[in-house]
GROMACS .gro file of N, CA and C in nm:
model
  444
    1MET      N    1  -4.290   0.358   0.712
    1MET     CA    2  -4.209   0.282   0.804
    1MET      C    3  -4.218   0.346   0.942
    2ARG      N    4  -4.242   0.267   1.042
    2ARG     CA    5  -4.252   0.319   1.178
    2ARG      C    6  -4.114   0.354   1.231
    3THR      N    7  -4.111   0.437   1.336
    3THR     CA    8  -3.984   0.480   1.395
    3THR      C    9  -3.908   0.361   1.450
    4ASN      N   10  -3.977   0.267   1.512
    4ASN     CA   11  -3.911   0.150   1.569
    4ASN      C   12  -3.845   0.066   1.459
    5GLN      N   13  -3.911   0.052   1.344
    5GLN     CA   14  -3.852  -0.023   1.233
    5GLN      C   15  -3.729   0.049   1.179
    6LYS      N   16  -3.733   0.183   1.172
    6LYS     CA   17  -3.617   0.257   1.127
    6LYS      C   18  -3.499   0.237   1.221
    7TYR      N   19  -3.527   0.234   1.352
    7TYR     CA   20  -3.421   0.214   1.451
    7TYR      C   21  -3.358   0.076   1.435
    8ILE      N   22  -3.442  -0.026   1.415
    8ILE     CA   23  -3.389  -0.161   1.395
    8ILE      C   24  -3.306  -0.167   1.268
    9SER      N   25  -3.354  -0.102   1.161
    9SER     CA   26  -3.279  -0.101   1.035
    9SER      C   27  -3.145  -0.031   1.052
   10LEU      N   28  -3.143   0.079   1.128
   10LEU     CA   29  -3.018   0.150   1.153
   10LEU      C   30  -2.921   0.064   1.234
   11LYS      N   31  -2.974  -0.010   1.331
   11LYS     CA   32  -2.889  -0.100   1.410
   11LYS      C   33  -2.830  -0.209   1.321
   12GLU      N   34  -2.911  -0.265   1.234
   12GLU     CA   35  -2.862  -0.369   1.142
   12GLU      C   36  -2.755  -0.313   1.050
   13LEU      N   37  -2.777  -0.192   0.998
   13LEU     CA   38  -2.681  -0.130   0.908
   13LEU      C   39  -2.549  -0.105   0.980
   14HIS      N   40  -2.554  -0.052   1.101
   14HIS     CA   41  -2.431  -0.027   1.177
   14HIS      C   42  -2.361  -0.157   1.214
   15PHE      N   43  -2.438  -0.261   1.244
   15PHE     CA   44  -2.378  -0.391   1.271
   15PHE      C   45  -2.303  -0.441   1.148
   16THR      N   46  -2.362  -0.422   1.030
   16THR     CA   47  -2.296  -0.464   0.906
   16THR      C   48  -2.169  -0.384   0.882
   17TYR      N   49  -2.173  -0.252   0.909
   17TYR     CA   50  -2.052  -0.168   0.897
   17TYR      C   51  -1.941  -0.220   0.988
   18GLU      N   52  -1.975  -0.251   1.112
   18GLU     CA   53  -1.875  -0.300   1.208
   18GLU      C   54  -1.822  -0.436   1.166
   19LYS      N   55  -1.908  -0.523   1.119
   19LYS     CA   56  -1.866  -0.656   1.072
   19LYS      C   57  -1.770  -0.642   0.954
   20ASN      N   58  -1.803  -0.553   0.859
   20ASN     CA   59  -1.716  -0.532   0.743
   20ASN      C   60  -1.579  -0.482   0.786
   21PHE      N   61  -1.574  -0.393   0.884
   21PHE     CA   62  -1.445  -0.342   0.933
   21PHE      C   63  -1.360  -0.457   0.988
   22LEU      N   64  -1.422  -0.545   1.067
   22LEU     CA   65  -1.348  -0.659   1.123
   22LEU      C   66  -1.302  -0.755   1.013
   23LEU      N   67  -1.384  -0.773   0.910
   23LEU     CA   68  -1.344  -0.860   0.799
   23LEU      C   69  -1.228  -0.799   0.721
   24PHE      N   70  -1.228  -0.667   0.703
   24PHE     CA   71  -1.114  -0.600   0.639
   24PHE      C   72  -0.987  -0.621   0.721
   25LEU      N   73  -0.998  -0.612   0.853
   25LEU     CA   74  -0.881  -0.634   0.939
   25LEU      C   75  -0.825  -0.774   0.921
   26LYS      N   76  -0.911  -0.874   0.905
   26LYS     CA   77  -0.865  -1.011   0.884
   26LYS      C   78  -0.798  -1.030   0.748
   27LEU      N   79  -0.852  -0.963   0.648
   27LEU     CA   80  -0.808  -0.986   0.510
   27LEU      C   81  -0.684  -0.908   0.471
   28LEU      N   82  -0.679  -0.781   0.508
   28LEU     CA   83  -0.570  -0.695   0.463
   28LEU      C   84  -0.465  -0.679   0.572
   29PRO      N   85  -0.339  -0.685   0.534
   29PRO     CA   86  -0.231  -0.676   0.634
   29PRO      C   87  -0.221  -0.538   0.699
   30GLU      N   88  -0.247  -0.434   0.625
   30GLU     CA   89  -0.234  -0.297   0.678
   30GLU      C   90  -0.342  -0.211   0.615
   31LEU      N   91  -0.415  -0.138   0.698
   31LEU     CA   92  -0.526  -0.057   0.647
   31LEU      C   93  -0.491   0.090   0.632
   32LYS      N   94  -0.376   0.130   0.680
   32LYS     CA   95  -0.335   0.270   0.667
   32LYS      C   96  -0.221   0.280   0.568
   33GLY      N   97  -0.208   0.395   0.506
   33GLY     CA   98  -0.104   0.414   0.407
   33GLY      C   99  -0.160   0.397   0.268
   34LYS      N  100  -0.070   0.375   0.172
   34LYS     CA  101  -0.112   0.358   0.032
   34LYS      C  102  -0.041   0.237  -0.026
   35TYR      N  103  -0.117   0.137  -0.067
   35TYR     CA  104  -0.059   0.020  -0.132
   35TYR      C  105  -0.169  -0.060  -0.201
   36GLU      N  106  -0.129  -0.165  -0.274
   36GLU     CA  107  -0.222  -0.253  -0.343
   36GLU      C  108  -0.206  -0.395  -0.292
   37PHE      N  109  -0.314  -0.468  -0.294
   37PHE     CA  110  -0.317  -0.607  -0.249
   37PHE      C  111  -0.391  -0.686  -0.355
   38LEU      N  112  -0.332  -0.795  -0.404
   38LEU     CA  113  -0.387  -0.870  -0.516
   38LEU      C  114  -0.398  -1.017  -0.482
   39TYR      N  115  -0.511  -1.079  -0.516
   39TYR     CA  116  -0.529  -1.222  -0.498
   39TYR      C  117  -0.637  -1.270  -0.595
   40GLY      N  118  -0.670  -1.396  -0.590
   40GLY     CA  119  -0.771  -1.449  -0.681
   40GLY      C  120  -0.875  -1.531  -0.607
   41LEU      N  121  -0.995  -1.537  -0.663
   41LEU     CA  122  -1.101  -1.623  -0.612
   41LEU      C  123  -1.126  -1.732  -0.715
   42PRO      N  124  -1.122  -1.859  -0.673
   42PRO     CA  125  -1.142  -1.968  -0.770
   42PRO      C  126  -1.286  -1.974  -0.820
   43GLU      N  127  -1.297  -1.995  -0.952
   43GLU     CA  128  -1.427  -2.020  -1.015
   43GLU      C  129  -1.404  -2.126  -1.120
   44GLN      N  130  -1.454  -2.245  -1.099
   44GLN     CA  131  -1.431  -2.361  -1.182
   44GLN      C  132  -1.280  -2.381  -1.199
   45ASN      N  133  -1.224  -2.371  -1.320
   45ASN     CA  134  -1.081  -2.394  -1.339
   45ASN      C  135  -1.002  -2.266  -1.363
   46LYS      N  136  -1.051  -2.154  -1.317
   46LYS     CA  137  -0.980  -2.028  -1.336
   46LYS      C  138  -0.994  -1.944  -1.209
   47LEU      N  139  -0.921  -1.835  -1.207
   47LEU     CA  140  -0.927  -1.742  -1.094
   47LEU      C  141  -0.983  -1.609  -1.140
   48ILE      N  142  -1.070  -1.551  -1.058
   48ILE     CA  143  -1.114  -1.414  -1.080
   48ILE      C  144  -1.016  -1.326  -1.003
   49GLU      N  145  -0.955  -1.232  -1.074
   49GLU     CA  146  -0.855  -1.145  -1.012
   49GLU      C  147  -0.924  -1.037  -0.929
   50ILE      N  148  -0.882  -1.024  -0.803
   50ILE     CA  149  -0.935  -0.923  -0.711
   50ILE      C  150  -0.819  -0.833  -0.671
   51ARG      N  151  -0.839  -0.704  -0.687
   51ARG     CA  152  -0.735  -0.605  -0.651
   51ARG      C  153  -0.792  -0.505  -0.553
   52PHE      N  154  -0.725  -0.491  -0.439
   52PHE     CA  155  -0.758  -0.389  -0.340
   52PHE      C  156  -0.658  -0.275  -0.355
   53VAL      N  157  -0.705  -0.154  -0.371
   53VAL     CA  158  -0.620  -0.036  -0.376
   53VAL      C  159  -0.655   0.048  -0.254
   54ILE      N  160  -0.558   0.066  -0.165
   54ILE     CA  161  -0.582   0.137  -0.039
   54ILE      C  162  -0.515   0.273  -0.044
   55ASN      N  163  -0.594   0.377  -0.016
   55ASN     CA  164  -0.545   0.514  -0.011
   55ASN      C  165  -0.581   0.573   0.124
   56GLU      N  166  -0.482   0.626   0.193
   56GLU     CA  167  -0.510   0.691   0.320
   56GLU      C  168  -0.565   0.830   0.293
   57VAL      N  169  -0.684   0.858   0.342
   57VAL     CA  170  -0.747   0.988   0.323
   57VAL      C  171  -0.703   1.082   0.433
   58SER      N  172  -0.707   1.033   0.555
   58SER     CA  173  -0.666   1.113   0.671
   58SER      C  174  -0.614   1.018   0.778
   59GLN      N  175  -0.586   1.074   0.892
   59GLN     CA  176  -0.537   0.993   1.004
   59GLN      C  177  -0.647   0.897   1.052
   60PHE      N  178  -0.773   0.932   1.028
   60PHE     CA  179  -0.885   0.856   1.082
   60PHE      C  180  -0.962   0.774   0.980
   61THR      N  181  -0.935   0.794   0.850
   61THR     CA  182  -1.008   0.720   0.747
   61THR      C  183  -0.915   0.674   0.635
   62SER      N  184  -0.955   0.570   0.568
   62SER     CA  185  -0.889   0.522   0.446
   62SER      C  186  -0.997   0.482   0.347
   63ASP      N  187  -0.967   0.498   0.219
   63ASP     CA  188  -1.055   0.451   0.113
   63ASP      C  189  -0.995   0.325   0.053
   64VAL      N  190  -1.079   0.226   0.029
   64VAL     CA  191  -1.035   0.101  -0.033
   64VAL      C  192  -1.120   0.079  -0.157
   65LYS      N  193  -1.054   0.068  -0.273
   65LYS     CA  194  -1.124   0.035  -0.397
   65LYS      C  195  -1.101  -0.113  -0.424
   66ILE      N  196  -1.208  -0.182  -0.455
   66ILE     CA  197  -1.201  -0.324  -0.485
   66ILE      C  198  -1.239  -0.342  -0.632
   67HIS      N  199  -1.146  -0.398  -0.710
   67HIS     CA  200  -1.168  -0.422  -0.853
   67HIS      C  201  -1.180  -0.572  -0.876
   68PHE      N  202  -1.287  -0.613  -0.944
   68PHE     CA  203  -1.306  -0.752  -0.983
   68PHE      C  204  -1.271  -0.761  -1.130
   69LYS      N  205  -1.177  -0.846  -1.166
   69LYS     CA  206  -1.138  -0.863  -1.306
   69LYS      C  207  -1.173  -1.004  -1.348
   70ASP      N  208  -1.286  -1.018  -1.415
   70ASP     CA  209  -1.328  -1.147  -1.468
   70ASP      C  210  -1.326  -1.134  -1.620
   71TYR      N  211  -1.244  -1.211  -1.685
   71TYR     CA  212  -1.226  -1.196  -1.829
   71TYR      C  213  -1.347  -1.244  -1.908
   72SER      N  214  -1.438  -1.317  -1.846
   72SER     CA  215  -1.559  -1.360  -1.916
   72SER      C  216  -1.667  -1.252  -1.916
   73LEU      N  217  -1.654  -1.151  -1.828
   73LEU     CA  218  -1.750  -1.040  -1.825
   73LEU      C  219  -1.700  -0.926  -1.913
   74ASP      N  220  -1.793  -0.849  -1.966
   74ASP     CA  221  -1.755  -0.735  -2.048
   74ASP      C  222  -1.700  -0.620  -1.964
   75LYS      N  223  -1.760  -0.598  -1.846
   75LYS     CA  224  -1.720  -0.486  -1.762
   75LYS      C  225  -1.655  -0.536  -1.634
   76ASP      N  226  -1.564  -0.455  -1.583
   76ASP     CA  227  -1.509  -0.482  -1.451
   76ASP      C  228  -1.607  -0.429  -1.348
   77ILE      N  229  -1.608  -0.491  -1.232
   77ILE     CA  230  -1.692  -0.445  -1.122
   77ILE      C  231  -1.601  -0.372  -1.024
   78GLU      N  232  -1.647  -0.260  -0.973
   78GLU     CA  233  -1.567  -0.182  -0.879
   78GLU      C  234  -1.654  -0.141  -0.760
   79ILE      N  235  -1.601  -0.163  -0.641
   79ILE     CA  236  -1.666  -0.121  -0.518
   79ILE      C  237  -1.569  -0.031  -0.444
   80GLU      N  238  -1.616   0.084  -0.399
   80GLU     CA  239  -1.532   0.174  -0.320
   80GLU      C  240  -1.587   0.181  -0.179
   81THR      N  241  -1.500   0.159  -0.082
   81THR     CA  242  -1.542   0.161   0.058
   81THR      C  243  -1.460   0.263   0.136
   82ARG      N  244  -1.515   0.308   0.245
   82ARG     CA  245  -1.443   0.399   0.334
   82ARG      C  246  -1.436   0.335   0.472
   83LEU      N  247  -1.315   0.330   0.527
   83LEU     CA  248  -1.293   0.274   0.660
   83LEU      C  249  -1.278   0.387   0.761
   84TYR      N  250  -1.354   0.380   0.868
   84TYR     CA  251  -1.348   0.478   0.977
   84TYR      C  252  -1.283   0.409   1.096
   85PHE      N  253  -1.159   0.451   1.130
   85PHE     CA  254  -1.083   0.378   1.231
   85PHE      C  255  -1.132   0.400   1.373
   86GLU      N  256  -1.175   0.521   1.407
   86GLU     CA  257  -1.221   0.546   1.543
   86GLU      C  258  -1.356   0.479   1.568
   87ALA      N  259  -1.443   0.483   1.470
   87ALA     CA  260  -1.575   0.420   1.485
   87ALA      C  261  -1.568   0.269   1.461
   88LYS      N  262  -1.457   0.222   1.402
   88LYS     CA  263  -1.439   0.081   1.365
   88LYS      C  264  -1.553   0.034   1.273
   89MET      N  265  -1.574   0.112   1.166
   89MET     CA  266  -1.677   0.080   1.068
   89MET      C  267  -1.621   0.092   0.927
   90ALA      N  268  -1.678   0.014   0.836
   90ALA     CA  269  -1.644   0.021   0.694
   90ALA      C  270  -1.774   0.027   0.617
   91GLU      N  271  -1.786   0.126   0.528
   91GLU     CA  272  -1.910   0.145   0.454
   91GLU      C  273  -1.882   0.155   0.305
   92VAL      N  274  -1.971   0.100   0.224
   92VAL     CA  275  -1.962   0.112   0.079
   92VAL      C  276  -2.007   0.252   0.041
   93ILE      N  277  -1.920   0.326  -0.030
   93ILE     CA  278  -1.958   0.461  -0.072
   93ILE      C  279  -1.989   0.468  -0.222
   94LYS      N  280  -1.937   0.374  -0.300
   94LYS     CA  281  -1.972   0.364  -0.442
   94LYS      C  282  -1.977   0.218  -0.480
   95PHE      N  283  -2.073   0.186  -0.564
   95PHE     CA  284  -2.086   0.050  -0.613
   95PHE      C  285  -2.112   0.058  -0.762
   96ARG      N  286  -2.015   0.020  -0.843
   96ARG     CA  287  -2.025   0.025  -0.989
   96ARG      C  288  -2.059   0.163  -1.040
   97GLY      N  289  -2.012   0.267  -0.974
   97GLY     CA  290  -2.035   0.401  -1.021
   97GLY      C  291  -2.161   0.468  -0.967
   98PHE      N  292  -2.253   0.393  -0.904
   98PHE     CA  293  -2.368   0.454  -0.840
   98PHE      C  294  -2.325   0.507  -0.705
   99HIS      N  295  -2.355   0.630  -0.677
   99HIS     CA  296  -2.310   0.691  -0.553
   99HIS      C  297  -2.423   0.689  -0.451
  100ASN      N  298  -2.389   0.666  -0.323
  100ASN     CA  299  -2.490   0.658  -0.217
  100ASN      C  300  -2.579   0.781  -0.209
  101SER      N  301  -2.525   0.899  -0.237
  101SER     CA  302  -2.605   1.020  -0.222
  101SER      C  303  -2.720   1.023  -0.322
  102LEU      N  304  -2.711   0.947  -0.431
  102LEU     CA  305  -2.821   0.942  -0.526
  102LEU      C  306  -2.946   0.884  -0.463
  103ILE      N  307  -2.928   0.792  -0.369
  103ILE     CA  308  -3.042   0.729  -0.305
  103ILE      C  309  -3.121   0.832  -0.224
  104SER      N  310  -3.051   0.919  -0.153
  104SER     CA  311  -3.120   1.016  -0.070
  104SER      C  312  -3.173   1.134  -0.153
  105ILE      N  313  -3.112   1.164  -0.268
  105ILE     CA  314  -3.156   1.277  -0.350
  105ILE      C  315  -3.282   1.242  -0.428
  106PHE      N  316  -3.282   1.127  -0.494
  106PHE     CA  317  -3.393   1.089  -0.579
  106PHE      C  318  -3.494   1.006  -0.501
  107PRO      N  319  -3.622   1.021  -0.533
  107PRO     CA  320  -3.719   0.928  -0.476
  107PRO      C  321  -3.693   0.790  -0.536
  108ILE      N  322  -3.746   0.689  -0.472
  108ILE     CA  323  -3.725   0.553  -0.522
  108ILE      C  324  -3.779   0.545  -0.664
  109ASN      N  325  -3.693   0.506  -0.755
  109ASN     CA  326  -3.727   0.507  -0.896
  109ASN      C  327  -3.693   0.371  -0.955
  110LYS      N  328  -3.792   0.304  -1.008
  110LYS     CA  329  -3.767   0.171  -1.065
  110LYS      C  330  -3.676   0.179  -1.188
  111LYS      N  331  -3.676   0.293  -1.259
  111LYS     CA  332  -3.589   0.307  -1.375
  111LYS      C  333  -3.443   0.299  -1.335
  112LEU      N  334  -3.406   0.363  -1.224
  112LEU     CA  335  -3.268   0.362  -1.178
  112LEU      C  336  -3.233   0.233  -1.106
  113GLY      N  337  -3.333   0.156  -1.065
  113GLY     CA  338  -3.307   0.030  -0.999
  113GLY      C  339  -3.281   0.043  -0.850
  114PHE      N  340  -3.310   0.157  -0.790
  114PHE     CA  341  -3.287   0.175  -0.647
  114PHE      C  342  -3.404   0.121  -0.566
  115THR      N  343  -3.374   0.069  -0.451
  115THR     CA  344  -3.477   0.029  -0.357
  115THR      C  345  -3.450   0.101  -0.225
  116GLU      N  346  -3.542   0.087  -0.130
  116GLU     CA  347  -3.526   0.157  -0.003
  116GLU      C  348  -3.402   0.110   0.073
  117ASP      N  349  -3.370  -0.015   0.061
  117ASP     CA  350  -3.258  -0.070   0.138
  117ASP      C  351  -3.133  -0.092   0.053
  118GLU      N  352  -3.114  -0.007  -0.047
  118GLU     CA  353  -2.999  -0.021  -0.138
  118GLU      C  354  -2.866  -0.018  -0.063
  119ARG      N  355  -2.852   0.077   0.028
  119ARG     CA  356  -2.728   0.089   0.104
  119ARG      C  357  -2.701  -0.038   0.186
  120PHE      N  358  -2.806  -0.092   0.247
  120PHE     CA  359  -2.790  -0.215   0.324
  120PHE      C  360  -2.751  -0.331   0.233
  121GLN      N  361  -2.810  -0.339   0.113
  121GLN     CA  362  -2.777  -0.446   0.020
  121GLN      C  363  -2.631  -0.439  -0.024
  122TRP      N  364  -2.581  -0.318  -0.054
  122TRP     CA  365  -2.441  -0.302  -0.094
  122TRP      C  366  -2.348  -0.350   0.017
  123ASN      N  367  -2.375  -0.309   0.139
  123ASN     CA  368  -2.288  -0.345   0.250
  123ASN      C  369  -2.302  -0.492   0.288
  124SER      N  370  -2.419  -0.548   0.271
  124SER     CA  371  -2.438  -0.691   0.294
  124SER      C  372  -2.360  -0.772   0.189
  125PHE      N  373  -2.363  -0.727   0.063
  125PHE     CA  374  -2.284  -0.792  -0.041
  125PHE      C  375  -2.135  -0.788  -0.006
  126LEU      N  376  -2.088  -0.670   0.040
  126LEU     CA  377  -1.947  -0.657   0.078
  126LEU      C  378  -1.912  -0.754   0.190
  127SER      N  379  -2.001  -0.769   0.286
  127SER     CA  380  -1.977  -0.862   0.397
  127SER      C  381  -1.963  -1.006   0.347
  128HIS      N  382  -2.053  -1.048   0.259
  128HIS     CA  383  -2.045  -1.183   0.203
  128HIS      C  384  -1.920  -1.200   0.118
  129PHE      N  385  -1.886  -1.099   0.040
  129PHE     CA  386  -1.768  -1.105  -0.045
  129PHE      C  387  -1.639  -1.116   0.039
  130LEU      N  388  -1.628  -1.036   0.145
  130LEU     CA  389  -1.509  -1.041   0.230
  130LEU      C  390  -1.497  -1.176   0.301
  131THR      N  391  -1.610  -1.232   0.344
  131THR     CA  392  -1.609  -1.364   0.407
  131THR      C  393  -1.563  -1.470   0.308
  132LEU      N  394  -1.614  -1.465   0.186
  132LEU     CA  395  -1.571  -1.557   0.081
  132LEU      C  396  -1.422  -1.541   0.052
  133SER      N  397  -1.374  -1.417   0.049
  133SER     CA  398  -1.233  -1.392   0.022
  133SER      C  399  -1.144  -1.450   0.130
  134ILE      N  400  -1.185  -1.438   0.254
  134ILE     CA  401  -1.106  -1.493   0.365
  134ILE      C  402  -1.102  -1.644   0.356
  135ASN      N  403  -1.216  -1.706   0.324
  135ASN     CA  404  -1.223  -1.853   0.320
  135ASN      C  405  -1.165  -1.914   0.194
  136SER      N  406  -1.174  -1.845   0.079
  136SER     CA  407  -1.137  -1.908  -0.047
  136SER      C  408  -1.033  -1.833  -0.130
  137GLY      N  409  -0.984  -1.718  -0.084
  137GLY     CA  410  -0.886  -1.641  -0.161
  137GLY      C  411  -0.758  -1.719  -0.184
  138ARG      N  412  -0.700  -1.701  -0.302
  138ARG     CA  413  -0.578  -1.774  -0.340
  138ARG      C  414  -0.474  -1.678  -0.398
  139SER      N  415  -0.350  -1.714  -0.380
  139SER     CA  416  -0.240  -1.638  -0.441
  139SER      C  417  -0.246  -1.657  -0.592
  140LEU      N  418  -0.219  -1.551  -0.666
  140LEU     CA  419  -0.221  -1.561  -0.812
  140LEU      C  420  -0.096  -1.625  -0.868
  141GLU      N  421   0.016  -1.610  -0.798
  141GLU     CA  422   0.142  -1.662  -0.852
  141GLU      C  423   0.152  -1.814  -0.846
  142ASN      N  424   0.102  -1.876  -0.741
  142ASN     CA  425   0.123  -2.019  -0.721
  142ASN      C  426  -0.005  -2.101  -0.739
  143TYR      N  427  -0.102  -2.050  -0.812
  143TYR     CA  428  -0.230  -2.118  -0.824
  143TYR      C  429  -0.221  -2.234  -0.921
  144ILE      N  430  -0.266  -2.351  -0.877
  144ILE     CA  431  -0.274  -2.470  -0.962
  144ILE      C  432  -0.421  -2.513  -0.963
  145PRO      N  433  -0.488  -2.510  -1.079
  145PRO     CA  434  -0.630  -2.546  -1.082
  145PRO      C  435  -0.653  -2.691  -1.047
  146THR      N  436  -0.771  -2.721  -0.994
  146THR     CA  437  -0.806  -2.859  -0.961
  146THR      C  438  -0.833  -2.937  -1.089
  147ARG      N  439  -0.824  -3.069  -1.083
  147ARG     CA  440  -0.846  -3.153  -1.200
  147ARG      C  441  -0.984  -3.218  -1.198
  148VAL      N  442  -1.081  -3.150  -1.146
  148VAL     CA  443  -1.216  -3.208  -1.138
  148VAL      C  444  -1.294  -3.175  -1.262
   0.00000   0.00000   0.00000
């Protein structure tokens, strides 16, 4: 990869971090402190339960764990993100138990399923998920399924 391509990739990654931070601001009422936020995403005639657990790490960062509870799947999906308030960025630090540092430690290995742009893919997924949550998220208490 040429240096210019690496620079463009870094710009895209930072843009995604900044976009994710702004999407978190739209979705969650408070990003500092410690609390939980629960809602559902509609899928056919049921809701997938989404739980955000926010833990303040320091004055400048918070960790947000996102749990997907779909009763039709065997495993729950979990994404852990870190919010940097001064930089106004949010980055995925764990995705289903795979840690970002594994990408830099190991060479690209097809057995582990890592690719060169794994970090970008995780953060891009988070961006799409947060956008979907803002547009389609529903309260779990008052949800009435459609009759279609």
